[in-house]
GROMACS .gro file of C-alpha atoms in nm:
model
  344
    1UNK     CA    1  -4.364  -3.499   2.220
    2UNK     CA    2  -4.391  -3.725   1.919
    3UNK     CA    3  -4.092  -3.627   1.665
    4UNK     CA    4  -4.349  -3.575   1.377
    5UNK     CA    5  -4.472  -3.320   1.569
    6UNK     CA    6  -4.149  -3.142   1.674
    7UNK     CA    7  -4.151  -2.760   1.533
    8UNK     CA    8  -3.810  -2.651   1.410
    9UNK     CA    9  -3.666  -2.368   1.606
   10UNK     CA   10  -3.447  -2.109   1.330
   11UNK     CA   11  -3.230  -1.830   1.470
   12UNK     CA   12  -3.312  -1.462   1.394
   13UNK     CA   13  -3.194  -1.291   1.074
   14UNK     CA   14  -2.898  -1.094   1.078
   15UNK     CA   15  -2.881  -0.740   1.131
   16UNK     CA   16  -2.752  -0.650   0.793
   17UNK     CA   17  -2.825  -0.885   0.502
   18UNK     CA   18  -2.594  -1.090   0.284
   19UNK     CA   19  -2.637  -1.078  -0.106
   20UNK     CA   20  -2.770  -1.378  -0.143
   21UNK     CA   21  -3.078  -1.282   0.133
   22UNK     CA   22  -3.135  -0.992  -0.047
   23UNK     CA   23  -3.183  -1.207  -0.424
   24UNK     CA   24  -3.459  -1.407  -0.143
   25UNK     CA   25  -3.614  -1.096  -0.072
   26UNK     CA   26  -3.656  -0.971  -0.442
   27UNK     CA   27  -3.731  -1.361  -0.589
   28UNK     CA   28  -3.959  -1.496  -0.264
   29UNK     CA   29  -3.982  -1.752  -0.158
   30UNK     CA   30  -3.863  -2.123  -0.336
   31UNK     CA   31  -4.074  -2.439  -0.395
   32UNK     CA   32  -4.411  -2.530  -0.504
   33UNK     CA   33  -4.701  -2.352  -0.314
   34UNK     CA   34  -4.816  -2.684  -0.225
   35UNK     CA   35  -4.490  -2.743   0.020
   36UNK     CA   36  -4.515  -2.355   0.144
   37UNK     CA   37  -4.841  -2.438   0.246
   38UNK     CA   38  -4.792  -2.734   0.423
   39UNK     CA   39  -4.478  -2.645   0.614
   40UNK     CA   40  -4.540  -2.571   0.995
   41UNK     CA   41  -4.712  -2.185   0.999
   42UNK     CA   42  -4.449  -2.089   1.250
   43UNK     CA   43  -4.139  -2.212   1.022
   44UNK     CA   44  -4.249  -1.971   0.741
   45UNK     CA   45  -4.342  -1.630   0.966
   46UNK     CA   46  -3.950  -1.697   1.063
   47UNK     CA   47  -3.804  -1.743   0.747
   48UNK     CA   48  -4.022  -1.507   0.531
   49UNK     CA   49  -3.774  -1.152   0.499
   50UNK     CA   50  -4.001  -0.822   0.574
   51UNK     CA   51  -3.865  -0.527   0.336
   52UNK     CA   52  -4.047  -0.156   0.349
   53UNK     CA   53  -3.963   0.073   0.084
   54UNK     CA   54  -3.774   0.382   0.241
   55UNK     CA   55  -3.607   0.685   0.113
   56UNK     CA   56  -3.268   0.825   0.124
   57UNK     CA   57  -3.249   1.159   0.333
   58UNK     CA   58  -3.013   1.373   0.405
   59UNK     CA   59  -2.964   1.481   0.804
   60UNK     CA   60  -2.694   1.666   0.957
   61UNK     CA   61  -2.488   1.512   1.228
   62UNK     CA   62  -2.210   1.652   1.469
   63UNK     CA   63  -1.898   1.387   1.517
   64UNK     CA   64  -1.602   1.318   1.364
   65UNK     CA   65  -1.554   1.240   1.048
   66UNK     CA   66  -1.299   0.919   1.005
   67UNK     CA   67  -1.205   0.799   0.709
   68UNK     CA   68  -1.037   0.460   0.635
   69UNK     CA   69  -0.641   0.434   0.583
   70UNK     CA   70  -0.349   0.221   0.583
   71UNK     CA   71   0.001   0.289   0.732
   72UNK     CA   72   0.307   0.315   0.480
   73UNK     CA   73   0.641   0.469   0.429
   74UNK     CA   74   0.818   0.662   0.197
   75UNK     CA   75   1.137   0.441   0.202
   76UNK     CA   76   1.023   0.111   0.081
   77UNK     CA   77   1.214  -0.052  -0.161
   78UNK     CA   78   1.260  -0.424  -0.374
   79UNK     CA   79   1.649  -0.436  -0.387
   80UNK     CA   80   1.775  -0.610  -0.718
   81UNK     CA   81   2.076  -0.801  -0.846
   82UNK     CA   82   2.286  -0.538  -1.005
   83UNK     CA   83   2.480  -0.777  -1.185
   84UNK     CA   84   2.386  -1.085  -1.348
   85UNK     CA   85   2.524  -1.432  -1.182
   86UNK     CA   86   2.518  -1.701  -0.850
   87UNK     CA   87   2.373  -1.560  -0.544
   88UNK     CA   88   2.677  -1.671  -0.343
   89UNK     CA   89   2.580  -1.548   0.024
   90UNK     CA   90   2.279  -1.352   0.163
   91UNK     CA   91   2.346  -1.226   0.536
   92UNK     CA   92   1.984  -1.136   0.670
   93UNK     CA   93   1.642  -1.276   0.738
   94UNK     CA   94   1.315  -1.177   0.762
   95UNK     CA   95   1.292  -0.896   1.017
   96UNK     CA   96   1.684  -0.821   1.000
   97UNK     CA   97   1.770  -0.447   1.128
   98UNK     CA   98   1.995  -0.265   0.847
   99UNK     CA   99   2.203   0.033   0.839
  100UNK     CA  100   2.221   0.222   0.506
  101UNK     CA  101   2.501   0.129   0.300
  102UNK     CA  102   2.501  -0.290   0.482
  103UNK     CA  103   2.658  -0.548   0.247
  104UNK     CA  104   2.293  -0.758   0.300
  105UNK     CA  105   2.509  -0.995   0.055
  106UNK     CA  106   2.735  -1.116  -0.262
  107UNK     CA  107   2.671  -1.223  -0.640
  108UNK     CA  108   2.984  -1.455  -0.706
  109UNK     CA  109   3.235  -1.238  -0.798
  110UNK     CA  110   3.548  -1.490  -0.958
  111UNK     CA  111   3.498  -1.323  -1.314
  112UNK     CA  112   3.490  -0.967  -1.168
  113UNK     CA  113   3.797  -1.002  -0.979
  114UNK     CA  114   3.977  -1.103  -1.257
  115UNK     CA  115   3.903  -0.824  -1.460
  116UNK     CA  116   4.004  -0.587  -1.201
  117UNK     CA  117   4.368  -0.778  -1.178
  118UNK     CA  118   4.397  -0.732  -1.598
  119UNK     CA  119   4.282  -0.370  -1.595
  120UNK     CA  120   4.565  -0.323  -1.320
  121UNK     CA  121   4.845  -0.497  -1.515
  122UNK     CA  122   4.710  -0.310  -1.825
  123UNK     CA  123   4.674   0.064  -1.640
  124UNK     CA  124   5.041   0.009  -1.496
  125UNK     CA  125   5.174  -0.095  -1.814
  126UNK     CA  126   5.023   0.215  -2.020
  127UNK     CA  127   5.155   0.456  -1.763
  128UNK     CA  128   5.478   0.348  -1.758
  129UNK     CA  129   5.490   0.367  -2.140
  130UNK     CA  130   5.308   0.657  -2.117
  131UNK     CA  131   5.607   0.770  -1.921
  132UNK     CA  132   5.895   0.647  -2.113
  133UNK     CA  133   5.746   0.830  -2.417
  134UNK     CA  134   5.798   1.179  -2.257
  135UNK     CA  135   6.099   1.121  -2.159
  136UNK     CA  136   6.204   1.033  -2.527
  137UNK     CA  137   6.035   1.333  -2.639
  138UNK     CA  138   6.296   1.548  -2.446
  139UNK     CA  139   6.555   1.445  -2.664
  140UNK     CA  140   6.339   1.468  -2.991
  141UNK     CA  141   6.426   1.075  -2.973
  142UNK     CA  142   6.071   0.996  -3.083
  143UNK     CA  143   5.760   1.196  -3.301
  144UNK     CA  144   5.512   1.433  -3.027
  145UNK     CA  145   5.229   1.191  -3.183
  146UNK     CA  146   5.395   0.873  -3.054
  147UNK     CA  147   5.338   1.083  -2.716
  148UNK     CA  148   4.967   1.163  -2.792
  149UNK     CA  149   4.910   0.771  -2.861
  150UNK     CA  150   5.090   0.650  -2.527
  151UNK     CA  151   4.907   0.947  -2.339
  152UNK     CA  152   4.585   0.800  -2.523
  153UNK     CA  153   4.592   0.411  -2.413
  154UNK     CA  154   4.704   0.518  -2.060
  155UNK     CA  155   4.344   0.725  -2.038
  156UNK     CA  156   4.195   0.433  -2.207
  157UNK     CA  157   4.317   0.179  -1.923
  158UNK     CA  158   4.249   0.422  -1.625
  159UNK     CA  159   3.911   0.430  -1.796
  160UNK     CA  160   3.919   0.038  -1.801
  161UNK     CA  161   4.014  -0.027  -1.400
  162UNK     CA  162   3.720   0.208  -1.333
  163UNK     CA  163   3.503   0.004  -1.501
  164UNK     CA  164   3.634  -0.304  -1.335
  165UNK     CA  165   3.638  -0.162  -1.051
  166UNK     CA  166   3.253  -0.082  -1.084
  167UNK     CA  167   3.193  -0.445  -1.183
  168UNK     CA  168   3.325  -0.606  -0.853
  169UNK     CA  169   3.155  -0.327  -0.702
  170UNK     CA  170   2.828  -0.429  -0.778
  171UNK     CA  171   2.861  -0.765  -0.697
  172UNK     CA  172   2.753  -0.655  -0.337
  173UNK     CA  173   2.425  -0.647  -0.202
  174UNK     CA  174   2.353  -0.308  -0.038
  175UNK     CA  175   2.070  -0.184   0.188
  176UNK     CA  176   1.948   0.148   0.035
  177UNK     CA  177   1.849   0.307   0.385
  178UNK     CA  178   1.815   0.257   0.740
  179UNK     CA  179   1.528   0.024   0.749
  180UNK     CA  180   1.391  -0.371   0.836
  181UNK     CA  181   1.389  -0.605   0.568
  182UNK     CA  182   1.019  -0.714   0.486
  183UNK     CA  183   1.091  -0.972   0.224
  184UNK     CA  184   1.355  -1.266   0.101
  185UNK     CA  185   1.274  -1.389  -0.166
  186UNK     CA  186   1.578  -1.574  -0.313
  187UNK     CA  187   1.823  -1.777  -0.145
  188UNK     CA  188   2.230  -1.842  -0.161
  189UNK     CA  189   2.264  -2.068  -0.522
  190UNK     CA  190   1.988  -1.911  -0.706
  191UNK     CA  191   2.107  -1.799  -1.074
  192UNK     CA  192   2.029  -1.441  -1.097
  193UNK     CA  193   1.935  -1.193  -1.402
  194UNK     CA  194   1.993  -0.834  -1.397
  195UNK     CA  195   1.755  -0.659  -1.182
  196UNK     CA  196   1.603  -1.003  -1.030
  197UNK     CA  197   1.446  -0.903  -0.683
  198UNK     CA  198   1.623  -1.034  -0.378
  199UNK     CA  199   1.509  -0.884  -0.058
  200UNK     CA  200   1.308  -0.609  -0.014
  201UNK     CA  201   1.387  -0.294   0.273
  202UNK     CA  202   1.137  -0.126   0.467
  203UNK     CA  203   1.214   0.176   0.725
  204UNK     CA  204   1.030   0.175   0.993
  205UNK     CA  205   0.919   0.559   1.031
  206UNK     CA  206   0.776   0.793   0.958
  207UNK     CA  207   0.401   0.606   0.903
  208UNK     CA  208   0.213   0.799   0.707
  209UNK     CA  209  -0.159   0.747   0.640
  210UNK     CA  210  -0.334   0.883   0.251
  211UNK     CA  211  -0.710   1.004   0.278
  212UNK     CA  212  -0.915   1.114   0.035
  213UNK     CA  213  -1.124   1.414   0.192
  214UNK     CA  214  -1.477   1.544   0.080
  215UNK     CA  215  -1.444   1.868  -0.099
  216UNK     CA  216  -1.641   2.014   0.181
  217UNK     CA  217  -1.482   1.862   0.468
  218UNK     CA  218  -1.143   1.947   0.300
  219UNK     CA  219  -1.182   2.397   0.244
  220UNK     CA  220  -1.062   2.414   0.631
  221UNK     CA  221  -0.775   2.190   0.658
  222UNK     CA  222  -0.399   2.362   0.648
  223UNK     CA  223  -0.083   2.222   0.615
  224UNK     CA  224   0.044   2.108   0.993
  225UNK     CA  225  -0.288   2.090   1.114
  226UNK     CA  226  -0.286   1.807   1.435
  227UNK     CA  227  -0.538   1.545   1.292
  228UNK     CA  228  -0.595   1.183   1.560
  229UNK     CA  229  -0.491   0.875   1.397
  230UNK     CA  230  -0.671   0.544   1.528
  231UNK     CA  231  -0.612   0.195   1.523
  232UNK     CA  232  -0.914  -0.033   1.476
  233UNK     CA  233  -0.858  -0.180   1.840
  234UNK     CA  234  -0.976   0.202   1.940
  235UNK     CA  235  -0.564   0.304   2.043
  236UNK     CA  236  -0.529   0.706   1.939
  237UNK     CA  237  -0.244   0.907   1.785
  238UNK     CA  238  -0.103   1.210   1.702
  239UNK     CA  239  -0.089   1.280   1.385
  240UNK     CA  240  -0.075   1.592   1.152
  241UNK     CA  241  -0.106   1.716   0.829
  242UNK     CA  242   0.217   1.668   0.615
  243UNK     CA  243   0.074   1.711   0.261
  244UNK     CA  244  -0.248   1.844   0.051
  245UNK     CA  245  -0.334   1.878  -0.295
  246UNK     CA  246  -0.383   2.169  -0.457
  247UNK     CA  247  -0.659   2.031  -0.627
  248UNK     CA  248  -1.002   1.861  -0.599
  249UNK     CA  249  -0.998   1.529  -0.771
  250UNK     CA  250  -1.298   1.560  -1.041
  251UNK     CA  251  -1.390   1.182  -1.069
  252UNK     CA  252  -1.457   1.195  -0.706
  253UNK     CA  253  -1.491   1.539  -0.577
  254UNK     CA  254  -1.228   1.469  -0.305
  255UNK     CA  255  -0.929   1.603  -0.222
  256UNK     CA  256  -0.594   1.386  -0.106
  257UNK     CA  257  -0.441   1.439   0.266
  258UNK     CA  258  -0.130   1.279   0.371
  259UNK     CA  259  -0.095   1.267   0.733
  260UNK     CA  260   0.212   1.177   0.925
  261UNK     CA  261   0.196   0.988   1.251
  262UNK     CA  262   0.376   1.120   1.530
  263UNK     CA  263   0.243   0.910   1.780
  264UNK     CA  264   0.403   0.538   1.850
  265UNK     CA  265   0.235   0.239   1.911
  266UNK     CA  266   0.471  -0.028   1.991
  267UNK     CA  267   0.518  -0.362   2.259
  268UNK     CA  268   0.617  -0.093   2.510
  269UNK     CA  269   0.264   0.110   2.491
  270UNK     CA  270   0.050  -0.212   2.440
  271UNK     CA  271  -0.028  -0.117   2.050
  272UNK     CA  272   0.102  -0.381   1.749
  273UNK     CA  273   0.146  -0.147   1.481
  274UNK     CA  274   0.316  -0.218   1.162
  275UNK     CA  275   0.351  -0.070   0.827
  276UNK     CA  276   0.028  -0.171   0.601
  277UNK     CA  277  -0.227  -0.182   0.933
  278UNK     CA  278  -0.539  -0.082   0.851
  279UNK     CA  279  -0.636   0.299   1.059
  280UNK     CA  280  -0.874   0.581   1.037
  281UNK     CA  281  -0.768   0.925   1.015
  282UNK     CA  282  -1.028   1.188   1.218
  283UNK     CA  283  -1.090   1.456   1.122
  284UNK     CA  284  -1.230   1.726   1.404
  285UNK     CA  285  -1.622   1.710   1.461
  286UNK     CA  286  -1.868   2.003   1.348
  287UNK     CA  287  -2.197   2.006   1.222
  288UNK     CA  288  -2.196   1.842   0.892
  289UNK     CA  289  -2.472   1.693   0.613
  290UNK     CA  290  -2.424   1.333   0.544
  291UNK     CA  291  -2.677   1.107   0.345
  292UNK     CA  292  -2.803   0.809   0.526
  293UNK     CA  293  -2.944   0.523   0.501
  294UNK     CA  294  -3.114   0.245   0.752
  295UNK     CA  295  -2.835  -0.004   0.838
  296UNK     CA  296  -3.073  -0.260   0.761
  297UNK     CA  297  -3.094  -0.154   0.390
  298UNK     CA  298  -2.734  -0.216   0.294
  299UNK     CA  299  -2.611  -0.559   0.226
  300UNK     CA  300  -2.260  -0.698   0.408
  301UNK     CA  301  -2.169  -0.759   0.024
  302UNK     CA  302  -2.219  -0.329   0.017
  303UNK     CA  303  -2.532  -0.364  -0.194
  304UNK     CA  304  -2.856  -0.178  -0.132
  305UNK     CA  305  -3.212  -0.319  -0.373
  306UNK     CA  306  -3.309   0.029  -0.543
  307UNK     CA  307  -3.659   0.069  -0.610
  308UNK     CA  308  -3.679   0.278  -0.984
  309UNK     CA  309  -3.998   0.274  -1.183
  310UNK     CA  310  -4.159  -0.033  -1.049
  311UNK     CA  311  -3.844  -0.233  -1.087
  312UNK     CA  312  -3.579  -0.357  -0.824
  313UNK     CA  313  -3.199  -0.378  -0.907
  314UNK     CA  314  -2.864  -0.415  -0.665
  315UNK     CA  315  -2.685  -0.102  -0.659
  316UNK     CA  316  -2.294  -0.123  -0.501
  317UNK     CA  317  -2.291   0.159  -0.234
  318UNK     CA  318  -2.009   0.285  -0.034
  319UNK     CA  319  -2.067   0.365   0.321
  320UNK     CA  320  -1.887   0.554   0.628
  321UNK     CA  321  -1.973   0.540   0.988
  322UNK     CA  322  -2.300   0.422   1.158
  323UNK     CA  323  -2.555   0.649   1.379
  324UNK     CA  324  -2.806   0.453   1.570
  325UNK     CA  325  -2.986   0.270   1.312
  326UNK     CA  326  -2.835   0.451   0.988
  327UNK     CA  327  -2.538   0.429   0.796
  328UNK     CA  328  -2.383   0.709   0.593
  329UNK     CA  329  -2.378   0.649   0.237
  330UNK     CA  330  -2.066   0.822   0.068
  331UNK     CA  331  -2.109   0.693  -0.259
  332UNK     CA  332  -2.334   0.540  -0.494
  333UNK     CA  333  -2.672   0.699  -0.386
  334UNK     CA  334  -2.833   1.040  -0.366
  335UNK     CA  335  -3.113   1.229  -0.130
  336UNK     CA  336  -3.476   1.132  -0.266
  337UNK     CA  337  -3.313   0.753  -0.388
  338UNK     CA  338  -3.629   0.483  -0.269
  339UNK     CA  339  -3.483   0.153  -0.111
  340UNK     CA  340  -3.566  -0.171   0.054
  341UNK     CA  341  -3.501  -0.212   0.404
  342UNK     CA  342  -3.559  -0.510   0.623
  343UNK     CA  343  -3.808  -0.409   0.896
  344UNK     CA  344  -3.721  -0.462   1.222
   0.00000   0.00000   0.00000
């Protein structure tokens, strides 16, 4: 076959079309008509985009609802420089076990020390005066407000050590809880400012997982209630209800869950499972309404072409789980909406 002659072969569309298909679909084809017209006639019944106008119905489906999450702790927390100065040491690494209460490190500590050695001469020296003075106020040897004034700077010195004390004490780095450490972010030599993050501490359990439940899907649920946790590799858990709110969110007409994870997913049960993965929390099937849409209608950018009045225009939609060829919608249209949809 000459190569003049050679017709191009193009691959299939996609299932579910990218934003900038969709702008082909509403502009048309580009170029003259001149070039349309003389390209091969199979080249442009592959590349021209089919869209019917359909409408958005709503249907009633029996599965479980799942709704997207992520896992996250209560205990997670940046620890800070409590004391301005040279990081001196820092003990652990990325993925270091600690215990609460672990010295994780020190802020150099040659000025601190110091002051704690001064208050102590100065605390010993006020007590003994202290001292002295009551003993000459036995014998009337000296005024009872000379007693009151050595009584005075030996408060004022305890007072002083304490604070010294507190100084030095703060020097060291501590881990706030039992936990992993998730972040370094400094190392030994750095000048630090008050408050300056250093490492950060992460505990390791209990994962919890925050959904925002449908008012509808929501009247049912009770504290306790044993909900299945999954892992986007398909891997169940337990899980169950640890916390609701006692009240409907008006902006979206949902209601926030907090579910704790009982389950474990670790090395040892073939599961990799860390705080922040992405999950879906189930909630139990029955017969529910759900609006949907053709899965060929909404964009992978999550854009659907509504049809209003004669006129086109790119809606953002939000969508939930897929049924055979639909999609439901959870946000951004409503039953009787008219859309595009690629045929088939």
């Amino acid at each position: 076959m000459s190569p003049s002659l050679h017709r191009p072969q193009y691959p299939a569309p996609p299932r579910v079309l990218g934003l900038t298909a969709w702008l082909f679909v509403l502009g048309g084809c580009s170029g003259s008509p001149d070039a349309n017209a003389s390209a091969p006639a199979t080249a442009v019944r592959q590349t021209t985009t089919v869209a019917a106008v359909v409408t958005v119905e709503s249907t009633t489906v029996s599965t479980p609802m799942r709704l997207p999450s992520q896992l996250y702790v209560e205990q997670d927390a940046a620890v800070g420089a409590r004391t301005a100065g040279v990081l001196r040491t820092l003990s652990v690494a990325l993925g270091s076990d600690v215990k609460a209460g672990d010295v994780l490190g020190y802020v150099e500590d040659g000025m601190p020390r110091l002051a704690v050695a001064r208050a102590d001469v100065t605390l010993d020296y006020a007590k003994k005066t202290a001292w002295r003075a009551h003993e000459m106020a036995k014998s009337n040897n000296i005024p009872i407000a000379d007693v009151e004034d050595a009584e005075y700077q030996a408060n004022l010195a305890e007072v002083a050590k304490r604070e010294a004390d507190q100084a030095l004490e703060r020097t060291r780095i501590l881990s706030p809880f039992d936990g992993v450490v998730t972040g370094r972010y400094v190392q030994p030599g750095r000048l630090l400012a008050l408050h300056d993050t250093i490492v950060r501490v992460t505990a390791r359990r209990p994962w919890l997982a925050r959904v925002r439940v449908p008012e509808s899907e929501s009247a049912t649920l009770r504290i306790h209630d044993r909900l299945a946790v999954v892992t986007t590799s398909g891997r169940r858990l337990d899980g169950r209800i640890r916390q609701l709110a006692p009240a409907i969110d008006p902006a979206s007409g949902t209601r926030e869950v907090i579910v704790q994870v009982d389950g474990h997913a670790g090395p040892t049960t073939g599961g990799n499972l860390f705080t922040g993965s992405a999950v879906f929390v189930e909630l139990p099937r029955r017969a529910r309404r759900i609006l949907a849409a053709p899965l060929t209608a909404v964009s992978t950018d999550g854009y659907v072409v509504l049809v209003e009045n004669r006129r086109t225009l790119m809606r953002p939609v939000v969508v939930g789980g897929e049924f055979g060829t639909q999609v439901e919608v959870l946000a951004g249209l409503q039953a009787g909406d008219r859309i595009r949809a690629r045929a088939r």
